[in-house]
C-alpha cells in the first residue's frame, strides 16, 4: 500500500491531506460499498472541512451519509457495527496539530483490511468512480447519539460493580482530543471520582501535543499527585489509545500495561498478536500462560489482519496490540479503544494499586527516540546506515519491519515511521544503562550518516 500506511493516511492538512483527496476517497469508498456510510472526525481544526469533502464524495457516489460529528475513533467503530454501515474517520490520531488523516472502517466496526485498502487505492489510481445520477445522489443526516451510545456500550461491557466498589479516583488527560467528549462522563458512570486536565475540546491542542508520551504528560503526573488519584489516564487525539500513571504520578510504560492486561486475559492455548516493537514483558507473559505470540509489522492494520486470519483458522485471540497504548480485545471488538482499555485496567485496581499491578512485569528499561529527515535522499541514507549496522551486528536479526536485533540481554529496533518523516529507534534492556548504550550507538551511527 502506497497511500494507506501502518494506520491509515496521515499528512499535513491542506497540503498533503486535502479536501480534494478526501473527496476522491469518499468517491472511492462510495463506489466500493453500497448504499450508506458514516463520517466522523476528531477535534482537529481542519476536521470539519475534510469531513465535508469526504461526505460530498460519498453522496456523489450514491451513498446516504450519516454525519457523526466529533467523536473518538472507537465510538465511530461502535456506530458502524451497531448500524451495519461502513465509516470514514477523519483523524491523525497522535500526530501534531497541523496533521490530519483518514481511517476507513467496515460495517463490522473493524478497520478495512489490507486487501480492501488496496482496492480503494486501485480506484484512486484509475479514477473509475461511480457517479450517481442527480436524482440518485446520497442524502445526509446529522446523528447526535453516537457518543452517548458508545459510553453506554463501554460501561455495559466491563465489570462496573467491581470498579465502582473500588472507589477509585481517576486523573484524566484527554489532551483536548476526542476523548474530551466522552471519557470524563464514561469514568464517572463507572463510579469513579474524575479530575481532568486538558479536557476542553480544542483542535489546536494548546495544553499538550496529541501523542501521549512522558514528555507531553507532565501535567497529568502533577494532577495525580495533587488529587491523590489512584491512577492517571491519558489519550491520544482520537482516543483509541490509553496510557497510564501510577498512584505516585509515575509514568507506566505502555508495554507494561499491555503485559499486565494480557496476563489477566490469556489462557493456555490462546494466541496473542503484537508488532516487532514487542517488549520482552509480553514474551514472558505469553510463555507463562502457555499462549503463542505472533509478530507483525508495526501498525493496527497489520495486527488486525493477522488476528482475522487466526480467527478464520479457529484460533482464540483474546488480546492483541502494541506498547504505545493501542490495545485490542477482539472478543469485544477488533479495534483499539482507549476508554475500554482504561476500564479493563481499572478492573485490575480493585485489589491492588497501579504500581503493584505493573510490578510483576517490571525489571525492563525502554528508550524511544527518533531521527528526522527532510528529503528522500536523507531517508535512503538513514535506512542504508541502519541496514549496514544490522549486517555488522552480532544480534539476531528480525527484518519483518525494519531491523530488530536481539542480543539476549537486550534488543533494539530501527524502522521507518509509517506516518511521519522519521526513523524510529527502540531499545529495551534489563538495565537503563544498557538500553541507552544501544540507543546512543545506533543513533550516533545514523547521525553520522546524515552528516555525510
Tab-separated table of N, CA, C and O in Angstrom, residues 320-426:
chain	number	residue	atom	x	y	z
A	320	UNK	N	-4.606	-8.376	21.856
A	320	UNK	CA	-3.523	-8.085	20.918
A	320	UNK	C	-3.186	-6.607	21.075
A	320	UNK	O	-3.888	-5.867	21.769
A	321	UNK	N	-2.116	-6.166	20.435
A	321	UNK	CA	-1.825	-4.739	20.497
A	321	UNK	C	-0.354	-4.420	20.517
A	321	UNK	O	0.503	-5.275	20.304
A	322	UNK	N	-0.085	-3.147	20.768
A	322	UNK	CA	1.272	-2.628	20.784
A	322	UNK	C	1.525	-1.900	22.099
A	322	UNK	O	0.592	-1.567	22.831
A	323	UNK	N	2.783	-1.608	22.358
A	323	UNK	CA	3.158	-0.942	23.588
A	323	UNK	C	2.990	0.557	23.573
A	323	UNK	O	3.504	1.245	24.455
A	324	UNK	N	2.279	1.093	22.591
A	324	UNK	CA	2.030	2.531	22.519
A	324	UNK	C	0.694	2.917	23.143
A	324	UNK	O	0.227	4.045	22.985
A	325	UNK	N	0.062	1.963	23.849
A	325	UNK	CA	-1.250	2.221	24.424
A	325	UNK	C	-2.395	1.744	23.573
A	325	UNK	O	-3.558	1.855	23.966
A	326	UNK	N	-2.089	1.211	22.384
A	326	UNK	CA	-3.124	0.714	21.480
A	326	UNK	C	-3.360	-0.771	21.699
A	326	UNK	O	-2.619	-1.607	21.188
A	327	UNK	N	-4.383	-1.109	22.478
A	327	UNK	CA	-4.680	-2.496	22.844
A	327	UNK	C	-6.014	-2.899	22.216
A	327	UNK	O	-6.954	-2.106	22.155
A	328	UNK	N	-6.081	-4.142	21.744
A	328	UNK	CA	-7.307	-4.677	21.167
A	328	UNK	C	-7.785	-5.865	21.987
A	328	UNK	O	-6.988	-6.727	22.363
A	329	UNK	N	-9.072	-5.894	22.257
A	329	UNK	CA	-9.725	-7.048	22.883
A	329	UNK	C	-10.723	-7.586	21.857
A	329	UNK	O	-11.887	-7.164	21.825
A	330	UNK	N	-10.288	-8.488	20.971
A	330	UNK	CA	-11.118	-8.906	19.846
A	330	UNK	C	-12.476	-9.484	20.231
A	330	UNK	O	-13.418	-9.414	19.429
A	331	UNK	N	-12.602	-10.054	21.434
A	331	UNK	CA	-13.900	-10.574	21.837
A	331	UNK	C	-14.896	-9.448	22.083
A	331	UNK	O	-16.114	-9.668	22.057
A	332	UNK	N	-14.400	-8.253	22.359
A	332	UNK	CA	-15.251	-7.064	22.478
A	332	UNK	C	-15.450	-6.438	21.102
A	332	UNK	O	-16.571	-6.276	20.632
A	333	UNK	N	-14.354	-6.075	20.474
A	333	UNK	CA	-14.348	-5.584	19.091
A	333	UNK	C	-12.904	-5.600	18.625
A	333	UNK	O	-12.001	-5.271	19.390
A	334	UNK	N	-12.688	-5.936	17.395
A	334	UNK	CA	-11.335	-5.988	16.850
A	334	UNK	C	-10.896	-4.568	16.491
A	334	UNK	O	-10.772	-4.192	15.331
A	335	UNK	N	-10.688	-3.772	17.544
A	335	UNK	CA	-10.377	-2.364	17.361
A	335	UNK	C	-9.681	-1.841	18.609
A	335	UNK	O	-9.953	-2.294	19.722
A	336	UNK	N	-8.809	-0.879	18.430
A	336	UNK	CA	-8.184	-0.207	19.561
A	336	UNK	C	-9.203	0.747	20.190
A	336	UNK	O	-9.900	1.471	19.484
A	337	UNK	N	-9.289	0.733	21.501
A	337	UNK	CA	-10.296	1.536	22.188
A	337	UNK	C	-9.707	2.018	23.512
A	337	UNK	O	-9.570	1.244	24.459
A	338	UNK	N	-9.352	3.295	23.566
A	338	UNK	CA	-8.684	3.816	24.747
A	338	UNK	C	-9.527	3.755	26.003
A	338	UNK	O	-9.029	3.404	27.077
A	339	UNK	N	-10.805	4.087	25.908
A	339	UNK	CA	-11.658	4.083	27.092
A	339	UNK	C	-11.920	2.660	27.579
A	339	UNK	O	-11.906	2.393	28.792
A	340	UNK	N	-12.177	1.736	26.649
A	340	UNK	CA	-12.406	0.352	27.051
A	340	UNK	C	-11.134	-0.242	27.677
A	340	UNK	O	-11.197	-0.933	28.700
A	341	UNK	N	-9.980	0.040	27.079
A	341	UNK	CA	-8.712	-0.422	27.645
A	341	UNK	C	-8.524	0.129	29.052
A	341	UNK	O	-8.117	-0.596	29.977
A	342	UNK	N	-8.826	1.410	29.229
A	342	UNK	CA	-8.682	2.012	30.549
A	342	UNK	C	-9.626	1.368	31.555
A	342	UNK	O	-9.244	1.122	32.712
A	343	UNK	N	-10.854	1.077	31.138
A	343	UNK	CA	-11.806	0.434	32.043
A	343	UNK	C	-11.335	-0.963	32.440
A	343	UNK	O	-11.491	-1.371	33.605
A	344	UNK	N	-10.762	-1.692	31.499
A	344	UNK	CA	-10.219	-3.016	31.840
A	344	UNK	C	-9.050	-2.891	32.824
A	344	UNK	O	-8.870	-3.733	33.710
A	345	UNK	N	-8.256	-1.837	32.676
A	345	UNK	CA	-7.166	-1.605	33.633
A	345	UNK	C	-7.729	-1.238	34.999
A	345	UNK	O	-7.202	-1.676	36.036
A	346	UNK	N	-8.803	-0.468	35.034
A	346	UNK	CA	-9.430	-0.113	36.309
A	346	UNK	C	-9.924	-1.352	37.044
A	346	UNK	O	-9.889	-1.403	38.285
A	347	UNK	N	-10.389	-2.360	36.305
A	347	UNK	CA	-10.811	-3.609	36.943
A	347	UNK	C	-9.673	-4.228	37.757
A	347	UNK	O	-9.904	-4.828	38.820
A	348	UNK	N	-8.441	-4.081	37.260
A	348	UNK	CA	-7.283	-4.654	37.950
A	348	UNK	C	-6.951	-3.908	39.234
A	348	UNK	O	-6.241	-4.445	40.095
A	349	UNK	N	-7.450	-2.672	39.375
A	349	UNK	CA	-7.128	-1.857	40.546
A	349	UNK	C	-8.071	-2.103	41.716
A	349	UNK	O	-7.934	-1.469	42.763
A	350	UNK	N	-9.023	-3.012	41.547
A	350	UNK	CA	-9.951	-3.310	42.639
A	350	UNK	C	-9.234	-3.929	43.830
A	350	UNK	O	-9.642	-3.735	44.978
A	351	UNK	N	-8.153	-4.666	43.574
A	351	UNK	CA	-7.442	-5.374	44.645
A	351	UNK	C	-6.040	-4.851	44.913
A	351	UNK	O	-5.484	-5.085	45.995
A	352	UNK	N	-5.463	-4.166	43.953
A	352	UNK	CA	-4.072	-3.736	44.083
A	352	UNK	C	-3.915	-2.326	43.547
A	352	UNK	O	-4.696	-1.868	42.707
A	353	UNK	N	-2.889	-1.637	43.992
A	353	UNK	CA	-2.576	-0.317	43.455
A	353	UNK	C	-2.006	-0.450	42.051
A	353	UNK	O	-1.572	-1.529	41.633
A	354	UNK	N	-1.990	0.656	41.328
A	354	UNK	CA	-1.453	0.624	39.968
A	354	UNK	C	0.012	0.222	39.958
A	354	UNK	O	0.459	-0.548	39.096
A	355	UNK	N	0.773	0.722	40.917
A	355	UNK	CA	2.196	0.364	40.957
A	355	UNK	C	2.384	-1.113	41.238
A	355	UNK	O	3.283	-1.756	40.672
A	356	UNK	N	1.532	-1.682	42.092
A	356	UNK	CA	1.633	-3.112	42.394
A	356	UNK	C	1.210	-3.955	41.195
A	356	UNK	O	1.778	-5.029	40.946
A	357	UNK	N	0.230	-3.492	40.445
A	357	UNK	CA	-0.240	-4.232	39.268
A	357	UNK	C	0.885	-4.422	38.264
A	357	UNK	O	1.077	-5.501	37.703
A	358	UNK	N	1.656	-3.367	38.019
A	358	UNK	CA	2.697	-3.453	36.982
A	358	UNK	C	4.029	-3.954	37.518
A	358	UNK	O	4.931	-4.252	36.737
A	359	UNK	N	4.143	-4.059	38.842
A	359	UNK	CA	5.414	-4.526	39.416
A	359	UNK	C	5.774	-5.926	38.930
A	359	UNK	O	6.954	-6.249	38.728
A	360	UNK	N	4.761	-6.747	38.692
A	360	UNK	CA	5.005	-8.127	38.275
A	360	UNK	C	5.691	-8.225	36.916
A	360	UNK	O	6.307	-9.248	36.601
A	361	UNK	N	5.564	-7.184	36.087
A	361	UNK	CA	6.199	-7.217	34.757
A	361	UNK	C	7.320	-6.178	34.684
A	361	UNK	O	7.687	-5.714	33.600
A	362	UNK	N	7.856	-5.808	35.831
A	362	UNK	CA	8.920	-4.824	35.867
A	362	UNK	C	10.268	-5.425	35.515
A	362	UNK	O	10.385	-6.564	35.061
A	363	UNK	N	11.305	-4.633	35.738
A	363	UNK	CA	12.654	-5.120	35.510
A	363	UNK	C	13.206	-4.840	34.138
A	363	UNK	O	14.298	-5.309	33.795
A	364	UNK	N	12.473	-4.078	33.305
A	364	UNK	CA	12.962	-3.725	31.972
A	364	UNK	C	12.985	-2.211	31.830
A	364	UNK	O	12.166	-1.498	32.421
A	365	UNK	N	13.906	-1.731	31.024
A	365	UNK	CA	14.025	-0.299	30.763
A	365	UNK	C	13.962	-0.073	29.251
A	365	UNK	O	14.579	-0.813	28.477
A	366	UNK	N	13.206	0.962	28.849
A	366	UNK	CA	12.988	1.244	27.440
A	366	UNK	C	13.488	2.637	27.083
A	366	UNK	O	13.390	3.557	27.888
A	367	UNK	N	13.989	2.755	25.878
A	367	UNK	CA	14.334	4.055	25.312
A	367	UNK	C	13.657	4.160	23.960
A	367	UNK	O	13.692	3.214	23.161
A	368	UNK	N	13.022	5.301	23.711
A	368	UNK	CA	12.398	5.566	22.424
A	368	UNK	C	12.930	6.901	21.928
A	368	UNK	O	12.853	7.910	22.628
A	369	UNK	N	13.464	6.936	20.724
A	369	UNK	CA	13.968	8.172	20.165
A	369	UNK	C	13.770	8.151	18.652
A	369	UNK	O	13.382	7.117	18.084
A	370	UNK	N	14.003	9.277	18.015
A	370	UNK	CA	13.784	9.378	16.567
A	370	UNK	C	14.906	10.180	15.919
A	370	UNK	O	15.585	10.982	16.567
A	371	UNK	N	15.069	9.966	14.627
A	371	UNK	CA	15.944	10.778	13.787
A	371	UNK	C	15.093	11.270	12.622
A	371	UNK	O	14.520	10.465	11.876
A	372	UNK	N	14.987	12.579	12.481
A	372	UNK	CA	14.161	13.134	11.420
A	372	UNK	C	14.934	13.308	10.124
A	372	UNK	O	16.170	13.349	10.110
A	373	UNK	N	14.194	13.405	9.023
A	373	UNK	CA	14.814	13.663	7.722
A	373	UNK	C	13.913	14.577	6.908
A	373	UNK	O	12.710	14.708	7.188
A	374	UNK	N	14.498	15.213	5.893
A	374	UNK	CA	13.756	16.197	5.103
A	374	UNK	C	13.569	15.794	3.653
A	374	UNK	O	12.719	16.359	2.962
A	375	UNK	N	14.350	14.855	3.179
A	375	UNK	CA	14.282	14.503	1.761
A	375	UNK	C	14.317	12.995	1.592
A	375	UNK	O	14.696	12.248	2.503
A	376	UNK	N	13.933	12.538	0.399
A	376	UNK	CA	14.007	11.111	0.093
A	376	UNK	C	15.449	10.614	0.133
A	376	UNK	O	15.711	9.466	0.515
A	377	UNK	N	16.383	11.489	-0.253
A	377	UNK	CA	17.797	11.095	-0.221
A	377	UNK	C	18.258	10.864	1.215
A	377	UNK	O	18.966	9.889	1.512
A	378	UNK	N	17.833	11.753	2.132
A	378	UNK	CA	18.181	11.572	3.546
A	378	UNK	C	17.549	10.292	4.087
A	378	UNK	O	18.179	9.549	4.864
A	379	UNK	N	16.317	10.051	3.707
A	379	UNK	CA	15.635	8.826	4.148
A	379	UNK	C	16.423	7.600	3.707
A	379	UNK	O	16.665	6.671	4.497
A	380	UNK	N	16.831	7.573	2.426
A	380	UNK	CA	17.590	6.437	1.904
A	380	UNK	C	18.920	6.283	2.635
A	380	UNK	O	19.365	5.161	2.916
A	381	UNK	N	19.555	7.405	2.958
A	381	UNK	CA	20.830	7.363	3.677
A	381	UNK	C	20.660	6.738	5.053
A	381	UNK	O	21.461	5.888	5.480
A	382	UNK	N	19.611	7.144	5.764
A	382	UNK	CA	19.366	6.611	7.105
A	382	UNK	C	19.076	5.116	7.063
A	382	UNK	O	19.602	4.342	7.876
A	383	UNK	N	18.239	4.697	6.118
A	383	UNK	CA	17.896	3.278	6.041
A	383	UNK	C	19.101	2.432	5.627
A	383	UNK	O	19.265	1.303	6.105
A	384	UNK	N	19.935	2.975	4.759
A	384	UNK	CA	21.152	2.246	4.365
A	384	UNK	C	22.102	2.103	5.561
A	384	UNK	O	22.723	1.051	5.752
A	385	UNK	N	22.188	3.151	6.368
A	385	UNK	CA	23.049	3.082	7.547
A	385	UNK	C	22.511	2.067	8.551
A	385	UNK	O	23.278	1.323	9.179
A	386	UNK	N	21.191	2.019	8.700
A	386	UNK	CA	20.591	1.033	9.604
A	386	UNK	C	20.849	-0.384	9.115
A	386	UNK	O	21.149	-1.289	9.903
A	387	UNK	N	20.730	-0.591	7.800
A	387	UNK	CA	20.979	-1.916	7.221
A	387	UNK	C	22.432	-2.337	7.437
A	387	UNK	O	22.714	-3.498	7.772
A	388	UNK	N	23.353	-1.409	7.256
A	388	UNK	CA	24.769	-1.726	7.456
A	388	UNK	C	25.052	-2.058	8.916
A	388	UNK	O	25.801	-2.993	9.225
A	389	UNK	N	24.438	-1.307	9.823
A	389	UNK	CA	24.602	-1.580	11.262
A	389	UNK	C	24.102	-2.979	11.591
A	389	UNK	O	24.752	-3.738	12.319
A	390	UNK	N	22.926	-3.330	11.064
A	390	UNK	CA	22.363	-4.658	11.323
A	390	UNK	C	23.256	-5.753	10.760
A	390	UNK	O	23.444	-6.805	11.388
A	391	UNK	N	23.817	-5.517	9.575
A	391	UNK	CA	24.673	-6.512	8.940
A	391	UNK	C	25.942	-6.759	9.749
A	391	UNK	O	26.447	-7.891	9.799
A	392	UNK	N	26.446	-5.733	10.392
A	392	UNK	CA	27.680	-5.855	11.169
A	392	UNK	C	27.432	-6.357	12.595
A	392	UNK	O	28.368	-6.772	13.275
A	393	UNK	N	26.190	-6.312	13.035
A	393	UNK	CA	25.878	-6.618	14.432
A	393	UNK	C	25.929	-8.115	14.718
A	393	UNK	O	25.688	-8.953	13.845
A	394	UNK	N	26.171	-8.436	15.989
A	394	UNK	CA	26.136	-9.820	16.441
A	394	UNK	C	24.742	-10.231	16.904
A	394	UNK	O	24.520	-11.393	17.250
A	395	UNK	N	23.802	-9.288	16.921
A	395	UNK	CA	22.455	-9.600	17.360
A	395	UNK	C	21.705	-10.448	16.357
A	395	UNK	O	22.006	-10.452	15.159
A	396	UNK	N	20.693	-11.164	16.842
A	396	UNK	CA	19.845	-11.984	15.972
A	396	UNK	C	18.850	-11.072	15.267
A	396	UNK	O	18.083	-10.348	15.903
A	397	UNK	N	18.831	-11.116	13.935
A	397	UNK	CA	18.063	-10.160	13.139
A	397	UNK	C	16.656	-10.670	12.828
A	397	UNK	O	16.461	-11.811	12.425
A	398	UNK	N	15.676	-9.792	13.021
A	398	UNK	CA	14.315	-9.982	12.523
A	398	UNK	C	13.995	-8.764	11.673
A	398	UNK	O	13.965	-7.639	12.175
A	399	UNK	N	13.796	-8.982	10.355
A	399	UNK	CA	13.556	-7.851	9.454
A	399	UNK	C	12.104	-7.796	8.974
A	399	UNK	O	11.829	-7.327	7.870
A	400	UNK	N	11.175	-8.236	9.814
A	400	UNK	CA	9.754	-8.155	9.479
A	400	UNK	C	9.340	-6.718	9.184
A	400	UNK	O	8.539	-6.457	8.290
A	401	UNK	N	9.868	-5.792	9.955
A	401	UNK	CA	9.570	-4.365	9.763
A	401	UNK	C	10.755	-3.593	10.309
A	401	UNK	O	10.878	-3.393	11.509
A	402	UNK	N	11.640	-3.175	9.418
A	402	UNK	CA	12.865	-2.540	9.866
A	402	UNK	C	13.884	-3.585	10.281
A	402	UNK	O	13.929	-4.700	9.747
A	403	UNK	N	14.708	-3.237	11.263
A	403	UNK	CA	15.795	-4.120	11.695
A	403	UNK	C	15.721	-4.274	13.215
A	403	UNK	O	16.055	-3.355	13.960
A	404	UNK	N	15.235	-5.426	13.661
A	404	UNK	CA	15.217	-5.741	15.094
A	404	UNK	C	16.370	-6.691	15.379
A	404	UNK	O	16.508	-7.732	14.737
A	405	UNK	N	17.185	-6.328	16.364
A	405	UNK	CA	18.343	-7.117	16.737
A	405	UNK	C	18.195	-7.540	18.193
A	405	UNK	O	18.086	-6.688	19.094
A	406	UNK	N	18.179	-8.855	18.431
A	406	UNK	CA	18.080	-9.403	19.779
A	406	UNK	C	19.466	-9.846	20.244
A	406	UNK	O	20.147	-10.613	19.555
A	407	UNK	N	19.854	-9.373	21.438
A	407	UNK	CA	21.180	-9.661	21.965
A	407	UNK	C	21.154	-10.597	23.171
A	407	UNK	O	22.180	-10.822	23.795
A	408	UNK	N	19.997	-11.128	23.507
A	408	UNK	CA	19.889	-11.990	24.675
A	408	UNK	C	19.534	-11.204	25.919
A	408	UNK	O	18.502	-11.429	26.552
A	409	UNK	N	20.390	-10.231	26.278
A	409	UNK	CA	20.112	-9.397	27.448
A	409	UNK	C	19.329	-8.147	27.085
A	409	UNK	O	18.881	-7.401	27.962
A	410	UNK	N	19.160	-7.882	25.776
A	410	UNK	CA	18.537	-6.640	25.321
A	410	UNK	C	18.210	-6.763	23.834
A	410	UNK	O	18.641	-7.703	23.160
A	411	UNK	N	17.429	-5.781	23.327
A	411	UNK	CA	17.153	-5.730	21.888
A	411	UNK	C	17.017	-4.280	21.452
A	411	UNK	O	16.766	-3.380	22.262
A	412	UNK	N	17.197	-4.080	20.152
A	412	UNK	CA	16.939	-2.767	19.564
A	412	UNK	C	16.210	-2.952	18.244
A	412	UNK	O	16.307	-3.999	17.597
A	413	UNK	N	15.476	-1.921	17.867
A	413	UNK	CA	14.755	-1.917	16.599
A	413	UNK	C	14.931	-0.561	15.951
A	413	UNK	O	14.778	0.477	16.607
A	414	UNK	N	15.236	-0.565	14.659
A	414	UNK	CA	15.283	0.652	13.855
A	414	UNK	C	14.307	0.467	12.700
A	414	UNK	O	14.403	-0.511	11.954
A	415	UNK	N	13.356	1.389	12.570
A	415	UNK	CA	12.372	1.273	11.494
A	415	UNK	C	11.902	2.662	11.087
A	415	UNK	O	11.919	3.609	11.865
A	416	UNK	N	11.454	2.726	9.844
A	416	UNK	CA	10.905	3.966	9.311
A	416	UNK	C	9.478	4.154	9.826
A	416	UNK	O	8.672	3.227	9.829
A	417	UNK	N	9.152	5.364	10.263
A	417	UNK	CA	7.787	5.656	10.673
A	417	UNK	C	6.844	5.529	9.488
A	417	UNK	O	7.181	5.907	8.354
A	418	UNK	N	5.656	5.005	9.744
A	418	UNK	CA	4.647	4.908	8.687
A	418	UNK	C	3.799	6.144	8.556
A	418	UNK	O	2.960	6.236	7.650
A	419	UNK	N	3.984	7.143	9.448
A	419	UNK	CA	3.100	8.306	9.444
A	419	UNK	C	3.822	9.648	9.438
A	419	UNK	O	3.199	10.674	9.186
A	420	UNK	N	5.142	9.671	9.706
A	420	UNK	CA	5.886	10.923	9.781
A	420	UNK	C	7.265	10.727	9.158
A	420	UNK	O	7.745	9.594	9.058
A	421	UNK	N	7.940	11.819	8.757
A	421	UNK	CA	9.289	11.711	8.179
A	421	UNK	C	10.334	11.478	9.272
A	421	UNK	O	11.149	12.353	9.580
A	422	UNK	N	10.285	10.300	9.843
A	422	UNK	CA	11.155	9.946	10.965
A	422	UNK	C	11.640	8.518	10.818
A	422	UNK	O	10.930	7.668	10.280
A	423	UNK	N	12.827	8.250	11.318
A	423	UNK	CA	13.285	6.893	11.581
A	423	UNK	C	13.244	6.716	13.093
A	423	UNK	O	13.801	7.525	13.834
A	424	UNK	N	12.537	5.687	13.543
A	424	UNK	CA	12.334	5.474	14.973
A	424	UNK	C	13.338	4.447	15.508
A	424	UNK	O	13.640	3.463	14.831
A	425	UNK	N	13.808	4.690	16.708
A	425	UNK	CA	14.739	3.797	17.394
A	425	UNK	C	14.087	3.341	18.699
A	425	UNK	O	13.600	4.163	19.483
A	426	UNK	N	14.063	2.034	18.918
A	426	UNK	CA	13.509	1.450	20.139
A	426	UNK	C	14.587	0.554	20.749
A	426	UNK	O	15.227	-0.218	20.036
